[in-house]
């Protein structure tokens, strides 16, 4: 049985290490007698980080004290149905003393999960900031780690069970089509939507037939290199009953001067070169099909504008903090950095 156990006084960092190392989405909290008292999921940790918790904080105030469980003697089919109904992937199997004796893994039980959710990749940009590299090659086809950026994106989604893609193409689209074709060579299915003009990060969604986007779907920019757990992101979106989820990154900026705090004209404090921290959009989104009705047809439209409209309409929009490797390859220096870091963060 994998080591997925924590104690109440363990830290969020320790919980992350167990979850990441074990390639599971959850860890279980036990008492000194190894009896089950709770669980900590990837989603619990991300919500805690959004609420200002740090990696050194203890899990005692964030773990679920009423974890789902099954008895070791329960029928296998009933356990599978419980996992599917509750949208969970691992469940502890306990004995009569409430001690964990095994972990039931849904993915292993079903052998391989393939999700119906589409992945819409925006790959039509001109890549002007990467010239001269993009004069003959569209930005998503620039090679990082001896393969196009776009291939790494496709493979990462495929590895999490998302195999149905729609590429929104424009600039030098024939290069992308000739390389990927229908996707079968890469173990996926690919359709193409041609943007006849600049459409922004959301405008091209209006060109996609609505019957092709009848489940929550991903939208992602085609110049992002990341090993984010897409399965966790979709699960987070569904668990929170959101209409739209935005992947966000922590961004810190150090003011290069002493900042003066004042009350009227009275100086009350001076902070030397303080660091400001913000959450910024990471260019990865999960949207429900109903969001399409808010996007104007065949017009330039950006996803931040869509979120503003949804917020104004009091629709539930949420953020998903991305703690994994993430890099927006928009400039030459970022492209060079990606090539240096690729082997460290991706299987090659």
XYZ file of C-alpha atoms in Angstrom, residues 2-342:
341
model
C 1.324 3.437 -0.944
C 2.467 5.809 1.781
C -0.437 8.267 1.788
C -0.798 8.841 5.524
C -0.520 12.087 7.495
C -0.917 13.206 11.095
C -2.822 16.314 12.202
C 0.366 18.230 12.993
C 1.935 17.614 9.576
C 2.323 20.600 7.258
C 0.679 21.445 3.953
C 4.100 20.999 2.356
C 4.297 17.432 3.673
C 0.793 16.762 2.362
C 1.795 18.044 -1.074
C 4.876 15.852 -1.122
C 2.826 12.755 -0.341
C 0.149 13.588 -2.913
C 2.668 14.397 -5.646
C 5.039 11.528 -4.928
C 2.274 8.983 -4.834
C 0.623 10.344 -8.000
C -2.661 10.302 -6.050
C -5.093 13.146 -5.587
C -5.525 12.610 -1.876
C -3.783 11.733 1.406
C -5.411 10.322 4.528
C -5.102 11.623 8.077
C -4.754 9.002 10.823
C -4.455 9.182 14.602
C -1.735 7.596 16.736
C -3.543 4.253 16.474
C -3.580 4.555 12.669
C -7.349 4.969 12.628
C -8.805 7.093 9.843
C -9.819 10.574 11.006
C -9.750 12.620 7.803
C -8.482 13.278 4.296
C -6.636 16.040 2.432
C -7.170 16.429 -1.303
C -5.342 18.424 -3.912
C -8.388 20.701 -4.022
C -8.319 21.243 -0.241
C -4.715 22.404 -0.506
C -5.356 24.749 -3.425
C -8.288 26.351 -1.593
C -6.108 26.782 1.502
C -3.382 28.504 -0.532
C -5.971 30.821 -2.069
C -7.128 31.709 1.456
C -3.655 32.791 2.507
C -2.286 29.594 4.052
C 1.405 28.851 3.533
C 3.210 25.580 2.898
C 4.463 25.623 6.487
C 0.964 25.807 7.994
C -0.354 22.611 9.541
C -3.150 20.636 7.944
C -5.203 20.489 11.154
C -7.511 23.299 10.009
C -7.880 22.333 6.359
C -8.440 18.587 6.212
C -11.850 16.978 5.738
C -12.918 15.447 9.033
C -15.683 13.366 7.456
C -13.855 11.420 4.745
C -15.584 8.995 2.450
C -14.600 5.395 3.107
C -15.649 1.859 2.390
C -15.355 -1.364 4.361
C -12.846 -3.916 3.183
C -15.696 -6.435 2.728
C -17.881 -4.121 0.562
C -18.805 -5.240 -2.943
C -16.339 -3.998 -5.580
C -19.113 -2.781 -7.893
C -20.646 -0.739 -5.054
C -17.260 0.866 -4.335
C -16.837 1.792 -8.018
C -20.322 3.334 -8.086
C -19.568 5.287 -4.897
C -16.395 6.697 -6.471
C -18.190 7.608 -9.699
C -21.162 9.212 -7.934
C -18.962 11.258 -5.608
C -16.399 12.029 -8.343
C -13.491 10.696 -6.309
C -10.581 8.585 -7.511
C -9.251 6.937 -4.347
C -11.125 5.709 -1.315
C -9.732 4.103 1.861
C -10.860 0.611 2.724
C -11.129 0.173 6.492
C -11.577 -2.728 8.883
C -13.989 -2.988 11.824
C -11.646 -0.805 13.914
C -11.654 1.966 11.265
C -8.028 1.274 10.396
C -7.031 1.643 6.749
C -6.051 -1.719 5.308
C -6.017 -0.800 1.620
C -6.622 2.031 -0.860
C -9.110 1.470 -3.664
C -8.006 3.294 -6.838
C -10.770 3.905 -9.367
C -8.431 4.485 -12.305
C -6.728 1.160 -11.727
C -10.104 -0.533 -11.376
C -11.316 0.905 -14.677
C -7.862 0.423 -16.232
C -7.962 3.662 -18.168
C -10.262 6.636 -17.892
C -11.006 8.606 -21.040
C -12.926 11.825 -20.530
C -15.378 13.207 -23.113
C -14.480 16.819 -22.299
C -13.026 18.753 -25.229
C -9.783 20.717 -25.149
C -9.859 23.907 -27.222
C -6.369 25.208 -27.988
C -5.878 28.740 -29.287
C -2.996 28.352 -31.733
C -3.628 31.088 -34.300
C -1.431 33.905 -32.956
C 1.241 35.672 -34.998
C 3.975 35.368 -32.355
C 5.381 38.793 -33.201
C 7.448 39.023 -30.004
C 9.281 35.845 -30.982
C 10.455 37.051 -34.371
C 12.562 36.112 -36.269
C 11.820 32.590 -34.944
C 8.181 32.845 -36.022
C 8.699 34.297 -39.484
C 8.422 30.829 -41.035
C 7.040 28.811 -38.112
C 3.878 29.428 -36.056
C 4.725 29.928 -32.379
C 3.089 26.690 -31.089
C 5.301 24.711 -33.500
C 8.587 26.089 -32.161
C 10.591 23.226 -30.722
C 11.222 22.927 -26.997
C 12.889 19.688 -25.881
C 13.158 18.538 -29.518
C 9.398 18.642 -30.086
C 6.895 21.417 -30.830
C 5.416 23.243 -27.823
C 1.980 22.198 -29.056
C 2.923 18.512 -29.034
C 3.915 18.718 -25.371
C 0.568 20.380 -24.582
C -1.349 17.632 -26.407
C 0.633 14.882 -24.680
C 0.089 16.388 -21.242
C -3.689 16.490 -21.734
C -3.673 12.986 -23.227
C -1.795 11.621 -20.225
C -4.649 12.793 -17.985
C -7.326 11.180 -20.164
C -8.370 14.177 -22.311
C -8.079 13.090 -25.939
C -10.551 15.234 -27.895
C -9.072 18.476 -29.240
C -10.179 21.450 -31.273
C -7.356 23.611 -32.657
C -8.336 27.210 -33.454
C -5.824 28.067 -36.185
C -4.892 31.015 -38.358
C -1.264 32.034 -38.944
C 0.562 29.400 -41.044
C -2.133 26.915 -40.088
C -1.078 24.473 -42.809
C 2.123 23.710 -40.851
C 0.085 22.719 -37.796
C -2.381 20.666 -39.854
C 0.351 18.855 -41.775
C 2.108 17.877 -38.545
C -0.842 16.759 -36.412
C -3.386 15.783 -39.090
C -6.367 14.130 -37.314
C -4.286 13.375 -34.190
C -4.333 9.566 -34.456
C -0.544 9.393 -34.616
C -0.501 11.058 -31.181
C -3.271 8.951 -29.682
C -5.869 11.746 -29.787
C -8.642 13.188 -31.979
C -8.132 16.642 -33.491
C -10.559 18.945 -35.306
C -9.713 22.375 -36.693
C -11.492 25.720 -36.697
C -10.077 28.376 -39.011
C -10.036 31.979 -37.815
C -10.310 34.216 -40.858
C -9.298 37.223 -38.743
C -7.921 37.985 -35.291
C -10.455 36.666 -32.786
C -8.821 37.155 -29.364
C -8.626 34.425 -26.743
C -12.371 33.649 -26.793
C -13.799 34.887 -30.100
C -13.037 31.660 -31.955
C -15.280 29.743 -29.539
C -18.261 31.321 -31.321
C -17.206 29.506 -34.516
C -17.406 26.055 -32.917
C -20.661 24.150 -33.296
C -22.400 24.115 -29.917
C -23.147 20.399 -30.158
C -19.389 19.777 -30.059
C -19.066 21.538 -26.704
C -21.815 19.907 -24.675
C -19.636 19.139 -21.620
C -17.408 21.449 -19.558
C -14.352 22.069 -21.745
C -10.824 23.404 -21.490
C -9.577 26.507 -23.252
C -5.837 27.072 -23.292
C -3.357 29.261 -25.100
C -1.033 27.308 -27.380
C 2.177 28.897 -26.118
C 2.067 27.672 -22.508
C 4.407 25.020 -21.210
C 3.052 23.420 -18.041
C 2.760 20.114 -16.226
C -0.395 21.133 -14.351
C -2.674 18.243 -13.395
C -5.557 18.830 -15.822
C -7.611 16.058 -14.234
C -7.459 17.874 -10.891
C -8.448 21.145 -12.542
C -11.536 19.638 -14.174
C -12.496 17.901 -10.925
C -12.061 21.194 -9.028
C -14.364 22.941 -11.517
C -17.057 20.269 -11.200
C -16.845 20.005 -7.407
C -17.415 23.750 -7.076
C -20.368 23.853 -9.508
C -18.794 26.784 -11.319
C -19.759 28.124 -14.720
C -16.150 29.133 -15.420
C -12.793 28.380 -13.799
C -9.616 30.358 -14.397
C -6.174 28.904 -13.744
C -4.201 31.490 -11.769
C -0.546 31.950 -10.899
C 1.126 33.693 -8.002
C 2.989 36.775 -9.274
C 5.247 38.873 -7.043
C 6.621 42.309 -7.830
C 9.185 44.207 -5.755
C 8.736 47.982 -5.709
C 12.251 49.394 -6.328
C 11.724 52.319 -3.923
C 10.791 53.004 -0.360
C 6.986 53.152 -0.177
C 5.614 55.919 2.016
C 2.347 55.255 3.846
C 0.403 58.387 4.746
C -2.712 59.464 6.571
C -3.582 62.765 4.908
C -0.179 64.491 4.891
C 1.102 62.646 7.960
C 3.740 59.988 7.241
C 2.925 56.921 9.329
C 5.380 54.391 7.904
C 8.037 53.780 5.267
C 8.478 50.317 3.778
C 11.714 49.824 1.905
C 11.258 48.005 -1.410
C 8.174 46.005 -0.408
C 7.035 42.979 -2.397
C 3.488 42.944 -3.722
C 1.891 39.583 -4.500
C -1.018 39.035 -6.884
C -2.840 36.197 -8.582
C -2.684 36.526 -12.382
C -4.363 34.588 -15.170
C -2.390 31.574 -16.384
C -4.158 31.268 -19.746
C -5.859 27.962 -18.855
C -9.624 27.820 -18.326
C -12.530 25.416 -17.856
C -15.855 26.676 -19.202
C -19.361 25.278 -19.124
C -21.238 25.101 -22.454
C -23.658 27.863 -21.377
C -20.802 30.393 -21.414
C -20.887 30.244 -25.221
C -24.130 32.233 -25.270
C -22.252 35.222 -23.835
C -19.658 35.317 -26.623
C -20.516 37.501 -29.675
C -20.441 35.633 -32.973
C -17.398 36.032 -35.211
C -16.037 39.026 -33.318
C -12.801 39.760 -31.511
C -13.349 38.811 -27.886
C -11.011 37.981 -24.995
C -11.676 35.555 -22.155
C -11.118 38.207 -19.433
C -14.067 40.092 -20.978
C -16.150 36.918 -20.761
C -15.319 36.543 -17.067
C -16.282 40.184 -16.428
C -19.670 39.607 -18.031
C -20.237 36.387 -16.071
C -19.303 38.130 -12.832
C -21.692 40.995 -13.633
C -24.436 38.412 -14.232
C -23.702 36.895 -10.787
C -22.567 33.620 -12.306
C -20.163 31.510 -10.276
C -16.627 32.019 -11.544
C -13.749 30.558 -9.559
C -9.952 30.405 -9.593
C -7.746 27.326 -9.645
C -4.241 28.046 -8.287
C -1.537 26.468 -10.410
C 1.431 25.469 -8.275
C 3.043 23.214 -10.877
C 5.590 24.241 -13.508
C 4.201 26.929 -15.815
C 5.821 29.147 -18.428
C 4.265 31.494 -20.984
C 6.590 31.377 -23.994
C 5.921 34.835 -25.366
C 9.431 36.252 -25.741
C 12.856 35.042 -26.842
C 14.201 34.887 -23.275
C 11.277 32.695 -22.182
C 11.800 30.405 -25.157
C 15.452 29.993 -24.217
C 14.506 29.339 -20.593
C 11.985 26.688 -21.655
C 14.653 24.772 -23.549
C 16.952 24.845 -20.524
C 14.270 23.635 -18.111
C 12.381 21.131 -20.257
